[in-house]
Short mmCIF file of C-alpha atoms in Angstrom, two decimals:
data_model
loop_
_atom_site.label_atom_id
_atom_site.label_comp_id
_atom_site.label_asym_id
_atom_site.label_seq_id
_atom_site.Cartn_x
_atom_site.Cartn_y
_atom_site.Cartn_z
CA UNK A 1 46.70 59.38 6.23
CA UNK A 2 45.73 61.18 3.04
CA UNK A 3 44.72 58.88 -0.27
CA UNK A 4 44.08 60.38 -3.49
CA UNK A 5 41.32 59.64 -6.20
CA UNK A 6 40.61 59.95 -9.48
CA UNK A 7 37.21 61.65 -10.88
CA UNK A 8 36.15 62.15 -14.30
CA UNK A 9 33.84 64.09 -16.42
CA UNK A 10 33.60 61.83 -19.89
CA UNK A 11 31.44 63.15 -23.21
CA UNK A 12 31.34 63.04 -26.52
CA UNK A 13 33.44 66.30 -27.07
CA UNK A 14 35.81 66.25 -24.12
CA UNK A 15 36.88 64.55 -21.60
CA UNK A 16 38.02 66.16 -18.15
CA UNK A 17 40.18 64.46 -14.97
CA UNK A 18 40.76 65.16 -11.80
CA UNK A 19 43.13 63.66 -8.74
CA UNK A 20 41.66 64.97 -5.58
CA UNK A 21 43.40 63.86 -1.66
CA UNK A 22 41.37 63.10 0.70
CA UNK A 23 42.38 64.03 4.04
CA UNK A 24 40.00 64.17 7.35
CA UNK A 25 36.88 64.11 5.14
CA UNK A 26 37.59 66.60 2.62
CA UNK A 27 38.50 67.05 -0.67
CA UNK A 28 41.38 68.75 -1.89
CA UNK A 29 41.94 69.03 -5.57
CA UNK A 30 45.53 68.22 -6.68
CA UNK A 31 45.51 68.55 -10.56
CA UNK A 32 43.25 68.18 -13.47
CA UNK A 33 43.12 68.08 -17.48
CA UNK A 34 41.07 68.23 -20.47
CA UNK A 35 41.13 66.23 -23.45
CA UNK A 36 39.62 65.93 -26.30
CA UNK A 37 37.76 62.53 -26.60
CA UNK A 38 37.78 62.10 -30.02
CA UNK A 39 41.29 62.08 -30.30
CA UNK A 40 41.53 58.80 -28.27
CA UNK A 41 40.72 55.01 -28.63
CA UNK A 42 38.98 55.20 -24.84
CA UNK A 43 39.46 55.87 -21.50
CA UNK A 44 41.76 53.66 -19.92
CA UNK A 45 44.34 55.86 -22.66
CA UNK A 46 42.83 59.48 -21.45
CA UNK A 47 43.83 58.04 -17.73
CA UNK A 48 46.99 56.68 -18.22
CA UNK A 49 48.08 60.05 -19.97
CA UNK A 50 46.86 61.91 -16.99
CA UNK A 51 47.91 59.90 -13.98
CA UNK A 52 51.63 59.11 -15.77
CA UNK A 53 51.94 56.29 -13.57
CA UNK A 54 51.00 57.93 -10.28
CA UNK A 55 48.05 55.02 -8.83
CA UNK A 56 44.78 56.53 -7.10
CA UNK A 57 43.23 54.36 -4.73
CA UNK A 58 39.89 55.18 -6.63
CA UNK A 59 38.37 56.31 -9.15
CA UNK A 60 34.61 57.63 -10.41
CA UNK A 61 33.84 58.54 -13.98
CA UNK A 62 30.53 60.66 -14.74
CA UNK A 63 29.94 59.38 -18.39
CA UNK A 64 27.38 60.65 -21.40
CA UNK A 65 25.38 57.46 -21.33
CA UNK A 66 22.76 55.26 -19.12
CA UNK A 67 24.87 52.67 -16.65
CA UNK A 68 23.83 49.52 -16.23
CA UNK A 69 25.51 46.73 -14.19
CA UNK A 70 28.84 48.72 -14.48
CA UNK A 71 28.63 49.56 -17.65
CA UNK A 72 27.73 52.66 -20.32
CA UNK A 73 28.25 53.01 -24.23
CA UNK A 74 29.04 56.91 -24.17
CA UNK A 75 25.93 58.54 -26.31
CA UNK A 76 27.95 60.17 -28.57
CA UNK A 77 30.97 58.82 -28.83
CA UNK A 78 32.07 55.17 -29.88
CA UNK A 79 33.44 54.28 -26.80
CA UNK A 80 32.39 50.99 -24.04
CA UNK A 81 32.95 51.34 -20.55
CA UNK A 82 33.27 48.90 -18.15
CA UNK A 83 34.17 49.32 -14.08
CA UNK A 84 36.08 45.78 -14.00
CA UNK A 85 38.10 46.91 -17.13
CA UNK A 86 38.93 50.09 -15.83
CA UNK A 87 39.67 48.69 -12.81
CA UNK A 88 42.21 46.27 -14.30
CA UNK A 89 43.64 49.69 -16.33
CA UNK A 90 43.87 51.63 -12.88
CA UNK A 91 45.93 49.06 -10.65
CA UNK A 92 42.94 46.96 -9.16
CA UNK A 93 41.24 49.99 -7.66
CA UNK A 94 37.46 50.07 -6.98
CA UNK A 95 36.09 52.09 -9.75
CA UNK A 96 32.45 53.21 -10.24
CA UNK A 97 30.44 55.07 -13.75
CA UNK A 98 27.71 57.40 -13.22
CA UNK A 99 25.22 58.87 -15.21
CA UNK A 100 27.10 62.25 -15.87
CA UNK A 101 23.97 64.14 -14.94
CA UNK A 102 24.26 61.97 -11.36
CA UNK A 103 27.45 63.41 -11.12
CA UNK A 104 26.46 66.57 -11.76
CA UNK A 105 23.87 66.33 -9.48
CA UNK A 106 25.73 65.52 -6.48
CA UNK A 107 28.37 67.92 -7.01
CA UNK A 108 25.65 70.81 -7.22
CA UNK A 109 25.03 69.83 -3.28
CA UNK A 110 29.28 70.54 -2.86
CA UNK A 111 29.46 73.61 -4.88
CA UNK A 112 29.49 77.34 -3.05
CA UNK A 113 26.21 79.30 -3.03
CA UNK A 114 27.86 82.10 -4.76
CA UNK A 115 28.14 80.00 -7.75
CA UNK A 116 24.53 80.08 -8.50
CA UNK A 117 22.52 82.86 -10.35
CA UNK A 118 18.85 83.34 -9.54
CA UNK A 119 16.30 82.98 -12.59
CA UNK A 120 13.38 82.81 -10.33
CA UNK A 121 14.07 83.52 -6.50
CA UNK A 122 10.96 81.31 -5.14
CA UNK A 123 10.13 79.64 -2.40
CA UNK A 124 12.71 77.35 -1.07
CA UNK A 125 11.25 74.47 0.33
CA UNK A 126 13.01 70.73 1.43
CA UNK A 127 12.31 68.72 -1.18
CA UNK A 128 13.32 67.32 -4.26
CA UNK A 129 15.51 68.98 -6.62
CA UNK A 130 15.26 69.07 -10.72
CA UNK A 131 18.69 68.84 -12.64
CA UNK A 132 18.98 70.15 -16.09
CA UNK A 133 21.66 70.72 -17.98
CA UNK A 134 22.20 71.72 -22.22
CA UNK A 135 25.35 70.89 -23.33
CA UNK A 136 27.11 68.65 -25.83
CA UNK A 137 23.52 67.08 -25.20
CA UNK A 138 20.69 67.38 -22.92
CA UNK A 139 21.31 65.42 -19.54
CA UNK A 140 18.16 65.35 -16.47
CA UNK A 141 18.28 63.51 -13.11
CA UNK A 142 16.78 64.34 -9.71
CA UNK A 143 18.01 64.76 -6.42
CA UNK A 144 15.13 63.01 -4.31
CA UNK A 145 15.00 63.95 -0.81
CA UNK A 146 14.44 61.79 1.80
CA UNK A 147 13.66 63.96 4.73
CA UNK A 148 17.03 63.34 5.50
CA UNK A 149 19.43 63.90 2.70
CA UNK A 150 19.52 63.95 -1.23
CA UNK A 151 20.11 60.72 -3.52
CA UNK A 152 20.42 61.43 -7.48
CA UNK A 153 18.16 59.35 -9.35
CA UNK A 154 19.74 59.63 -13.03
CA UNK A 155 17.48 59.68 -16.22
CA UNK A 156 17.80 60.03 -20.19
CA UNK A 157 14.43 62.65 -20.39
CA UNK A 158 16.90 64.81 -22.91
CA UNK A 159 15.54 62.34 -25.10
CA UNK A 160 11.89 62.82 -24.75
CA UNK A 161 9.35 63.63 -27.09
CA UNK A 162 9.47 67.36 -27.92
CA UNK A 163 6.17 68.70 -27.52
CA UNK A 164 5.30 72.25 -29.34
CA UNK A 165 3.48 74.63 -27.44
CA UNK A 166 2.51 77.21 -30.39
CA UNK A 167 2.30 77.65 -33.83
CA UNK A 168 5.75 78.32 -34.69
CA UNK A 169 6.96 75.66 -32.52
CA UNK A 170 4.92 73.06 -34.90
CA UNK A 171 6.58 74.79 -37.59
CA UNK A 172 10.42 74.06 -35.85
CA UNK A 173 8.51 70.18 -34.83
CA UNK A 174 7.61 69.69 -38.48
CA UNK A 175 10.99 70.99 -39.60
CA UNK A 176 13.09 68.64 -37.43
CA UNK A 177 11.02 65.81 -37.84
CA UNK A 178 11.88 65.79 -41.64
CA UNK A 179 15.58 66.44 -40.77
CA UNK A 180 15.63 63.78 -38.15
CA UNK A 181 13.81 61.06 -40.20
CA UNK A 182 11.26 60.64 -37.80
CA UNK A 183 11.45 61.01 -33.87
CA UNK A 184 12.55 64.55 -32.41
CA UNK A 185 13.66 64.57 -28.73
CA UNK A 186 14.48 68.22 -26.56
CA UNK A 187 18.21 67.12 -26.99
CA UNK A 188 17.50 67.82 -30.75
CA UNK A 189 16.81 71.73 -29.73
CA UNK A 190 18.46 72.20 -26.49
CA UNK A 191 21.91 71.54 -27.17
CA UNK A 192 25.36 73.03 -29.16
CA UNK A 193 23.63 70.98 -32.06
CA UNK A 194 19.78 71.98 -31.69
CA UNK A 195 21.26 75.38 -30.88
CA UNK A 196 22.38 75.68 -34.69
CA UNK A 197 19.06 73.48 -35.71
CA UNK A 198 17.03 76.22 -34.34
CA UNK A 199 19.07 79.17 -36.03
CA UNK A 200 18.66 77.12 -39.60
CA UNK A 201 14.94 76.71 -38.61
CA UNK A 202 14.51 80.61 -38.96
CA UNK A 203 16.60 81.06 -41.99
CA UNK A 204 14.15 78.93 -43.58
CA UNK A 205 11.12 81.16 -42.03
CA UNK A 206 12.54 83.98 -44.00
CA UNK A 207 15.37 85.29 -42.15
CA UNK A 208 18.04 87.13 -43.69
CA UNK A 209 21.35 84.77 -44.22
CA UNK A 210 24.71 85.11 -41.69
CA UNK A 211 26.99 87.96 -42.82
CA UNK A 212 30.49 87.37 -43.69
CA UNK A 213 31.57 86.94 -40.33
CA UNK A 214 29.22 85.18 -39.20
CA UNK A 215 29.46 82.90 -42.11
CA UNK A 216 32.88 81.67 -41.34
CA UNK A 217 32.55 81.24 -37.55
CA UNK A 218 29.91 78.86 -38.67
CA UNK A 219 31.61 77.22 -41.23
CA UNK A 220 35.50 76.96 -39.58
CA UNK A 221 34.56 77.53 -35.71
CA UNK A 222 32.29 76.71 -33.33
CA UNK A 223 28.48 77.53 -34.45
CA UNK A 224 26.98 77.31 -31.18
CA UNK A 225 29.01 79.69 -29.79
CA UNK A 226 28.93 81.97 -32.76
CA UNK A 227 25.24 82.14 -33.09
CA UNK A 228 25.02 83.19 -29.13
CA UNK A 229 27.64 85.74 -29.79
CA UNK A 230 26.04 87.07 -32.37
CA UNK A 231 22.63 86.77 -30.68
CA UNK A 232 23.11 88.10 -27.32
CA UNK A 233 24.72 91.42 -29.48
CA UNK A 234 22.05 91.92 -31.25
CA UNK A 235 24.21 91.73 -34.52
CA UNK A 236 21.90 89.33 -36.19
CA UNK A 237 18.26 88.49 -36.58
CA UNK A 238 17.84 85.19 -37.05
CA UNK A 239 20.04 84.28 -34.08
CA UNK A 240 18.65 86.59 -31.83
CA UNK A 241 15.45 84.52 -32.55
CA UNK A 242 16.71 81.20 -32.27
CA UNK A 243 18.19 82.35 -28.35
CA UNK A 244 14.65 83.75 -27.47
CA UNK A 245 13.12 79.95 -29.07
CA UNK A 246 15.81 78.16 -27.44
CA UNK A 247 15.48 79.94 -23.99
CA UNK A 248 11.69 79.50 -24.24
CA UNK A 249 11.75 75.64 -24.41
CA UNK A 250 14.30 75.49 -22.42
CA UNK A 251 11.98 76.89 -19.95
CA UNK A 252 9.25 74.59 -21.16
CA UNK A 253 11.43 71.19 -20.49
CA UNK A 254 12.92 72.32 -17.24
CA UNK A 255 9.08 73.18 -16.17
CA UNK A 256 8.02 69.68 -17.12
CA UNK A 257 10.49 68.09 -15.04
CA UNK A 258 9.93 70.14 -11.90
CA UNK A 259 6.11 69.06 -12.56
CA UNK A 260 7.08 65.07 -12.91
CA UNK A 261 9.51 65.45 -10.10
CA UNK A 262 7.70 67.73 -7.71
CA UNK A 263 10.70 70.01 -7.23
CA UNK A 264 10.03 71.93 -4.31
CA UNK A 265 13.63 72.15 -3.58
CA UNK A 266 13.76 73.78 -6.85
CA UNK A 267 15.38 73.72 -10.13
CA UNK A 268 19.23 74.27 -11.14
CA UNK A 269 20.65 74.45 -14.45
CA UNK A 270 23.88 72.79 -15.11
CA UNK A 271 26.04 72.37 -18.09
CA UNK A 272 28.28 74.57 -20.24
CA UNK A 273 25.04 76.48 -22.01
CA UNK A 274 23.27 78.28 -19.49
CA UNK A 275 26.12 80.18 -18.06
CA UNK A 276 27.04 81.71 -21.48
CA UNK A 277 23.57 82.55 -22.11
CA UNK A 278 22.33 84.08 -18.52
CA UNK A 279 21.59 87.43 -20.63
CA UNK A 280 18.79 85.97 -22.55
CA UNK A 281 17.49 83.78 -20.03
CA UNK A 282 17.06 86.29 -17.24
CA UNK A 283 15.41 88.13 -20.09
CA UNK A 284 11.92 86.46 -19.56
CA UNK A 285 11.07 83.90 -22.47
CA UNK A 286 12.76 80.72 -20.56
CA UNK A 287 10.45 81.67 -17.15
CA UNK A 288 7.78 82.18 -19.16
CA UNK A 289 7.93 78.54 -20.79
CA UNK A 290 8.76 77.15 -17.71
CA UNK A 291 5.36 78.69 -15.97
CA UNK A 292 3.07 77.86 -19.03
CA UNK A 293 1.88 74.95 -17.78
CA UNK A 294 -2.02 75.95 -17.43
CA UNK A 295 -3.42 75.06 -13.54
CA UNK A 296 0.13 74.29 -12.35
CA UNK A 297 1.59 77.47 -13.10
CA UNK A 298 1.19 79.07 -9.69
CA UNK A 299 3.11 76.14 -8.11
CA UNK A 300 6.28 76.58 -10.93
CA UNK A 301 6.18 80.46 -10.15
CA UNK A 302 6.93 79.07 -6.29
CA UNK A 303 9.96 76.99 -7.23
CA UNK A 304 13.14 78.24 -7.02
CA UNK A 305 15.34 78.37 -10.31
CA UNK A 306 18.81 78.91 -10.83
CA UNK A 307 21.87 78.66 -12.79
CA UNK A 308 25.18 77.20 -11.64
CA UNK A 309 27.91 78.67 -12.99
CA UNK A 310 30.58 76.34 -11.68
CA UNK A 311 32.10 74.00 -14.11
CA UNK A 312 33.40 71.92 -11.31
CA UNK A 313 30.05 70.25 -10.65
CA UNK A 314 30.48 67.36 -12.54
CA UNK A 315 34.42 66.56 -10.96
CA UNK A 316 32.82 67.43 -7.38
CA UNK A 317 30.27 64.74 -8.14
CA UNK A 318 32.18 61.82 -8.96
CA UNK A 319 34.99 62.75 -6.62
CA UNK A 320 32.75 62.46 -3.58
CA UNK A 321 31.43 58.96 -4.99
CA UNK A 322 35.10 58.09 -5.31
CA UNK A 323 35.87 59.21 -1.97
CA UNK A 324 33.03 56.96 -0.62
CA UNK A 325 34.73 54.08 -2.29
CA UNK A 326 37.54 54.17 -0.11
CA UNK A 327 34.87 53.76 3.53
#
Protein backbone atom coordinates (compact mmCIF):
# COMPACT_ATOMS: atom_id res chain seq x y z
CA UNK A 1 0.00 0.00 0.00
CA UNK A 2 1.41 3.39 -0.94
CA UNK A 3 1.43 6.36 1.98
CA UNK A 4 2.42 9.75 1.20
CA UNK A 5 4.64 12.33 3.20
CA UNK A 6 5.28 15.61 3.58
CA UNK A 7 9.00 17.20 3.37
CA UNK A 8 10.03 20.64 3.71
CA UNK A 9 12.79 22.99 2.99
CA UNK A 10 12.08 26.13 5.61
CA UNK A 11 14.43 29.58 5.55
CA UNK A 12 14.36 32.84 6.11
CA UNK A 13 13.50 33.83 2.42
CA UNK A 14 11.38 30.91 1.26
CA UNK A 15 9.89 28.20 2.14
CA UNK A 16 9.52 25.00 -0.18
CA UNK A 17 7.04 21.64 0.23
CA UNK A 18 6.87 18.59 -1.02
CA UNK A 19 4.24 15.38 -0.84
CA UNK A 20 6.20 12.41 -1.93
CA UNK A 21 4.34 8.39 -2.01
CA UNK A 22 6.07 5.93 -0.89
CA UNK A 23 5.58 2.76 -2.52
CA UNK A 24 8.00 -0.52 -2.24
CA UNK A 25 10.80 1.64 -0.81
CA UNK A 26 10.91 4.47 -3.05
CA UNK A 27 10.08 7.79 -3.37
CA UNK A 28 7.93 9.25 -5.81
CA UNK A 29 7.36 12.93 -5.80
CA UNK A 30 3.67 13.96 -6.18
CA UNK A 31 3.65 17.85 -5.98
CA UNK A 32 5.52 20.66 -4.49
CA UNK A 33 5.45 24.62 -3.84
CA UNK A 34 7.30 27.59 -2.89
CA UNK A 35 6.42 30.28 -0.68
CA UNK A 36 7.62 33.07 0.49
CA UNK A 37 8.16 32.89 4.34
CA UNK A 38 7.86 36.23 5.16
CA UNK A 39 4.55 36.53 3.98
CA UNK A 40 3.26 34.09 6.68
CA UNK A 41 2.68 33.94 10.52
CA UNK A 42 4.53 30.20 10.48
CA UNK A 43 4.45 26.98 9.27
CA UNK A 44 1.58 25.14 10.32
CA UNK A 45 -0.18 28.16 7.72
CA UNK A 46 2.55 27.43 4.74
CA UNK A 47 1.27 23.56 5.25
CA UNK A 48 -2.18 23.89 5.47
CA UNK A 49 -2.10 26.07 2.18
CA UNK A 50 -0.20 23.35 0.51
CA UNK A 51 -1.75 20.11 1.62
CA UNK A 52 -5.59 21.81 1.28
CA UNK A 53 -6.78 19.26 3.50
CA UNK A 54 -5.19 16.21 1.90
CA UNK A 55 -3.38 14.36 5.46
CA UNK A 56 0.27 12.83 4.99
CA UNK A 57 1.06 10.19 7.25
CA UNK A 58 4.40 12.16 7.91
CA UNK A 59 6.12 14.79 7.70
CA UNK A 60 10.04 16.18 7.96
CA UNK A 61 10.94 19.84 7.83
CA UNK A 62 14.75 20.85 7.12
CA UNK A 63 14.71 24.30 8.98
CA UNK A 64 17.43 27.43 9.08
CA UNK A 65 18.19 26.93 12.73
CA UNK A 66 19.96 24.43 15.41
CA UNK A 67 17.18 21.65 16.77
CA UNK A 68 17.08 20.81 20.00
CA UNK A 69 14.60 18.44 21.75
CA UNK A 70 12.18 19.01 18.77
CA UNK A 71 12.53 22.26 18.45
CA UNK A 72 14.36 25.31 16.23
CA UNK A 73 13.84 29.23 16.21
CA UNK A 74 14.46 29.69 12.31
CA UNK A 75 17.85 32.01 12.16
CA UNK A 76 16.44 34.47 10.22
CA UNK A 77 13.13 34.57 10.44
CA UNK A 78 10.79 35.14 13.57
CA UNK A 79 9.32 31.99 13.53
CA UNK A 80 9.26 28.81 16.60
CA UNK A 81 8.99 25.39 15.65
CA UNK A 82 7.94 22.70 17.50
CA UNK A 83 7.41 18.73 16.28
CA UNK A 84 4.39 18.20 18.88
CA UNK A 85 2.77 21.46 17.52
CA UNK A 86 3.15 20.59 14.12
CA UNK A 87 2.09 17.42 14.77
CA UNK A 88 -1.19 18.60 16.32
CA UNK A 89 -1.42 21.07 12.89
CA UNK A 90 -0.81 17.91 10.58
CA UNK A 91 -3.55 15.37 11.97
CA UNK A 92 -1.43 13.60 14.77
CA UNK A 93 1.28 12.50 12.37
CA UNK A 94 4.88 11.81 13.54
CA UNK A 95 6.76 14.81 12.50
CA UNK A 96 10.53 15.42 12.80
CA UNK A 97 12.93 19.13 12.21
CA UNK A 98 16.31 18.89 10.95
CA UNK A 99 19.07 21.04 10.71
CA UNK A 100 18.48 22.15 6.99
CA UNK A 101 22.10 21.46 6.22
CA UNK A 102 21.21 17.63 7.69
CA UNK A 103 18.74 17.60 5.20
CA UNK A 104 20.74 18.64 2.70
CA UNK A 105 23.18 16.33 3.55
CA UNK A 106 21.27 13.26 3.26
CA UNK A 107 19.62 14.13 0.17
CA UNK A 108 23.16 14.70 -1.52
CA UNK A 109 23.56 10.65 -0.89
CA UNK A 110 19.85 10.36 -3.09
CA UNK A 111 20.67 12.77 -5.75
CA UNK A 112 22.02 11.45 -9.46
CA UNK A 113 25.77 11.66 -10.12
CA UNK A 114 25.13 13.75 -13.08
CA UNK A 115 24.02 16.44 -10.86
CA UNK A 116 27.39 17.18 -9.57
CA UNK A 117 30.17 19.36 -11.21
CA UNK A 118 33.81 18.60 -10.46
CA UNK A 119 35.96 21.56 -8.85
CA UNK A 120 38.71 19.28 -7.95
CA UNK A 121 38.48 15.58 -9.33
CA UNK A 122 40.67 13.92 -6.37
CA UNK A 123 40.97 10.98 -4.86
CA UNK A 124 37.81 9.38 -3.81
CA UNK A 125 38.22 7.59 -0.80
CA UNK A 126 35.31 6.02 1.90
CA UNK A 127 35.17 8.34 4.35
CA UNK A 128 33.60 11.22 5.68
CA UNK A 129 32.04 13.79 3.66
CA UNK A 130 32.15 17.87 4.18
CA UNK A 131 28.78 19.76 3.43
CA UNK A 132 28.82 23.36 2.54
CA UNK A 133 26.44 25.32 1.31
CA UNK A 134 26.11 29.66 0.72
CA UNK A 135 22.82 30.67 0.53
CA UNK A 136 20.30 32.87 2.30
CA UNK A 137 23.14 32.02 4.94
CA UNK A 138 25.98 29.78 5.38
CA UNK A 139 24.85 26.17 6.55
CA UNK A 140 27.90 23.10 7.34
CA UNK A 141 27.28 19.52 8.58
CA UNK A 142 29.11 16.26 7.91
CA UNK A 143 28.24 13.05 6.67
CA UNK A 144 30.41 10.71 9.04
CA UNK A 145 31.00 7.37 7.78
CA UNK A 146 30.87 4.49 9.66
CA UNK A 147 32.47 1.87 7.54
CA UNK A 148 29.14 1.05 6.84
CA UNK A 149 26.97 3.91 5.83
CA UNK A 150 26.75 7.81 6.25
CA UNK A 151 24.97 9.66 9.32
CA UNK A 152 24.78 13.68 9.05
CA UNK A 153 26.09 15.25 12.01
CA UNK A 154 24.56 18.95 11.66
CA UNK A 155 26.57 22.10 12.80
CA UNK A 156 26.23 26.08 12.86
CA UNK A 157 30.30 26.60 11.64
CA UNK A 158 28.64 29.40 9.09
CA UNK A 159 28.96 31.23 12.13
CA UNK A 160 32.56 30.93 12.93
CA UNK A 161 35.12 33.33 13.36
CA UNK A 162 36.28 34.65 9.97
CA UNK A 163 39.85 34.41 9.83
CA UNK A 164 41.84 36.67 7.07
CA UNK A 165 44.45 35.09 5.26
CA UNK A 166 46.14 38.35 3.58
CA UNK A 167 46.35 41.82 3.68
CA UNK A 168 43.32 42.78 1.95
CA UNK A 169 41.34 40.29 3.72
CA UNK A 170 42.25 42.29 7.15
CA UNK A 171 41.19 45.20 5.30
CA UNK A 172 37.41 43.40 4.41
CA UNK A 173 37.89 41.87 8.55
CA UNK A 174 38.41 45.42 9.78
CA UNK A 175 35.66 46.72 7.52
CA UNK A 176 32.96 44.27 8.69
CA UNK A 177 33.89 44.29 12.10
CA UNK A 178 32.93 48.06 12.29
CA UNK A 179 29.72 47.31 10.28
CA UNK A 180 28.85 44.37 12.40
CA UNK A 181 29.53 46.03 15.83
CA UNK A 182 31.87 43.57 16.81
CA UNK A 183 31.97 39.73 15.90
CA UNK A 184 32.23 38.76 12.05
CA UNK A 185 31.35 35.11 11.18
CA UNK A 186 31.95 33.45 7.24
CA UNK A 187 28.05 33.76 6.99
CA UNK A 188 28.81 37.58 7.07
CA UNK A 189 30.87 37.07 3.56
CA UNK A 190 29.61 33.93 2.13
CA UNK A 191 26.12 34.54 1.62
CA UNK A 192 23.33 36.73 -0.73
CA UNK A 193 24.13 39.33 2.15
CA UNK A 194 28.09 39.06 2.53
CA UNK A 195 27.92 38.73 -1.25
CA UNK A 196 26.83 42.54 -1.44
CA UNK A 197 29.13 43.25 1.89
CA UNK A 198 32.04 42.24 -0.11
CA UNK A 199 31.09 44.31 -3.35
CA UNK A 200 30.62 47.58 -0.85
CA UNK A 201 34.00 46.52 0.71
CA UNK A 202 35.75 47.38 -2.72
CA UNK A 203 33.83 50.45 -3.48
CA UNK A 204 35.31 51.73 -0.45
CA UNK A 205 38.99 50.47 -1.65
CA UNK A 206 38.57 52.80 -4.52
CA UNK A 207 36.45 51.16 -6.96
CA UNK A 208 34.53 52.94 -9.42
CA UNK A 209 30.58 53.18 -8.32
CA UNK A 210 27.66 50.74 -10.13
CA UNK A 211 26.48 52.25 -13.44
CA UNK A 212 22.96 53.06 -14.01
CA UNK A 213 21.93 49.68 -14.41
CA UNK A 214 23.57 48.31 -12.10
CA UNK A 215 22.43 50.90 -9.69
CA UNK A 216 18.82 50.00 -9.86
CA UNK A 217 19.14 46.18 -9.82
CA UNK A 218 20.73 46.96 -6.54
CA UNK A 219 18.46 49.30 -5.30
CA UNK A 220 14.80 47.64 -6.63
CA UNK A 221 16.03 43.88 -7.31
CA UNK A 222 17.96 41.40 -6.05
CA UNK A 223 21.77 42.60 -5.33
CA UNK A 224 23.23 39.32 -5.02
CA UNK A 225 22.22 38.26 -8.10
CA UNK A 226 22.97 41.50 -9.83
CA UNK A 227 26.47 41.83 -8.64
CA UNK A 228 27.20 38.04 -10.04
CA UNK A 229 25.61 39.05 -13.25
CA UNK A 230 27.47 41.77 -13.59
CA UNK A 231 30.63 40.03 -12.33
CA UNK A 232 30.78 36.88 -14.15
CA UNK A 233 30.34 39.46 -17.52
CA UNK A 234 32.94 41.27 -16.83
CA UNK A 235 30.73 44.50 -17.00
CA UNK A 236 31.99 45.83 -13.75
CA UNK A 237 35.08 46.08 -11.65
CA UNK A 238 34.31 46.11 -8.37
CA UNK A 239 32.05 43.05 -8.68
CA UNK A 240 34.25 41.12 -10.62
CA UNK A 241 36.49 41.54 -7.49
CA UNK A 242 34.17 40.83 -4.88
CA UNK A 243 33.33 37.10 -6.95
CA UNK A 244 37.17 36.40 -7.12
CA UNK A 245 37.22 37.47 -2.86
CA UNK A 246 34.14 35.64 -2.35
CA UNK A 247 35.21 32.46 -4.32
CA UNK A 248 38.59 32.62 -2.55
CA UNK A 249 37.17 32.28 1.04
CA UNK A 250 34.81 30.30 0.04
CA UNK A 251 37.58 28.02 -0.76
CA UNK A 252 39.28 28.90 2.48
CA UNK A 253 36.08 27.81 4.78
CA UNK A 254 35.21 24.74 2.81
CA UNK A 255 39.14 23.77 3.22
CA UNK A 256 38.88 24.24 6.97
CA UNK A 257 36.09 21.98 7.31
CA UNK A 258 37.46 19.14 5.22
CA UNK A 259 40.63 19.63 7.63
CA UNK A 260 38.31 19.45 11.04
CA UNK A 261 36.28 16.74 9.48
CA UNK A 262 38.88 14.66 7.71
CA UNK A 263 36.88 14.50 4.47
CA UNK A 264 38.30 11.85 2.57
CA UNK A 265 35.03 11.18 1.00
CA UNK A 266 35.34 14.64 -0.15
CA UNK A 267 33.68 17.90 -0.25
CA UNK A 268 30.23 18.99 -1.99
CA UNK A 269 28.83 22.30 -2.23
CA UNK A 270 25.19 22.77 -1.75
CA UNK A 271 22.91 25.68 -1.74
CA UNK A 272 21.50 28.12 -4.30
CA UNK A 273 25.12 30.10 -4.72
CA UNK A 274 27.51 27.82 -6.08
CA UNK A 275 25.56 26.68 -9.02
CA UNK A 276 25.09 30.28 -10.33
CA UNK A 277 28.62 30.98 -9.82
CA UNK A 278 30.46 27.62 -11.25
CA UNK A 279 32.23 30.15 -13.83
CA UNK A 280 34.27 31.84 -11.25
CA UNK A 281 34.82 29.04 -9.08
CA UNK A 282 36.21 26.60 -11.61
CA UNK A 283 38.28 29.66 -12.38
CA UNK A 284 40.99 28.89 -9.67
CA UNK A 285 40.77 31.43 -6.63
CA UNK A 286 38.16 29.13 -4.51
CA UNK A 287 40.79 25.87 -5.01
CA UNK A 288 43.39 27.91 -4.29
CA UNK A 289 41.91 29.05 -0.77
CA UNK A 290 40.77 25.81 -0.16
CA UNK A 291 44.56 24.27 -0.61
CA UNK A 292 46.29 27.18 1.36
CA UNK A 293 46.44 25.55 4.32
CA UNK A 294 50.45 25.31 4.72
CA UNK A 295 51.61 21.33 5.54
CA UNK A 296 48.06 20.07 4.86
CA UNK A 297 47.78 21.23 1.49
CA UNK A 298 48.85 18.06 -0.28
CA UNK A 299 46.09 16.13 1.57
CA UNK A 300 43.17 19.00 0.40
CA UNK A 301 44.65 18.74 -3.26
CA UNK A 302 43.61 14.74 -2.72
CA UNK A 303 40.01 15.41 -1.74
CA UNK A 304 37.47 15.39 -4.04
CA UNK A 305 35.34 18.68 -4.52
CA UNK A 306 32.25 19.29 -6.18
CA UNK A 307 29.22 21.22 -6.78
CA UNK A 308 25.66 19.91 -6.73
CA UNK A 309 23.56 21.46 -8.89
CA UNK A 310 20.30 19.88 -7.83
CA UNK A 311 17.97 21.99 -5.88
CA UNK A 312 16.13 18.95 -4.76
CA UNK A 313 18.71 18.05 -2.12
CA UNK A 314 17.23 19.55 0.65
CA UNK A 315 13.32 17.90 -0.19
CA UNK A 316 15.27 14.46 -0.88
CA UNK A 317 16.68 14.84 2.60
CA UNK A 318 13.84 15.28 4.74
CA UNK A 319 11.63 13.10 2.60
CA UNK A 320 13.75 10.03 3.27
CA UNK A 321 13.70 10.97 7.16
CA UNK A 322 9.96 11.20 6.72
CA UNK A 323 9.76 8.03 4.99
CA UNK A 324 11.69 6.38 7.90
CA UNK A 325 9.02 7.67 10.19
CA UNK A 326 6.50 5.54 8.84
CA UNK A 327 9.01 1.86 9.71
Amino acid sequence: MSRCVLAGDVGGTKTLLALYRCENGALGLLREARYASGDYSGLPEIAASFLGGERPHSACFGVAGPVADGRCRITNLPWSLEEGQLSHALGGVPVKLLNDLEAVALGLLRVPATAFHDLNSGRAQAGNIAVIAAGTGLGEAVLHWDGAAYAAIAGEGGHCDFAPMDAQQDRLLAFLRERFAGHVSYERILSGHGLRAVYEFFLGEGLAGPGPGLLEALQDGDPAAAIAQYGLEGRDEACRQALTLFARVYGQEAGNLALKCLARGGVLLAGGIAPKLLPILKDGPFMAGFCDKGRFAALLRDMPVRVCRDAQAPLLGAAATAQALLR
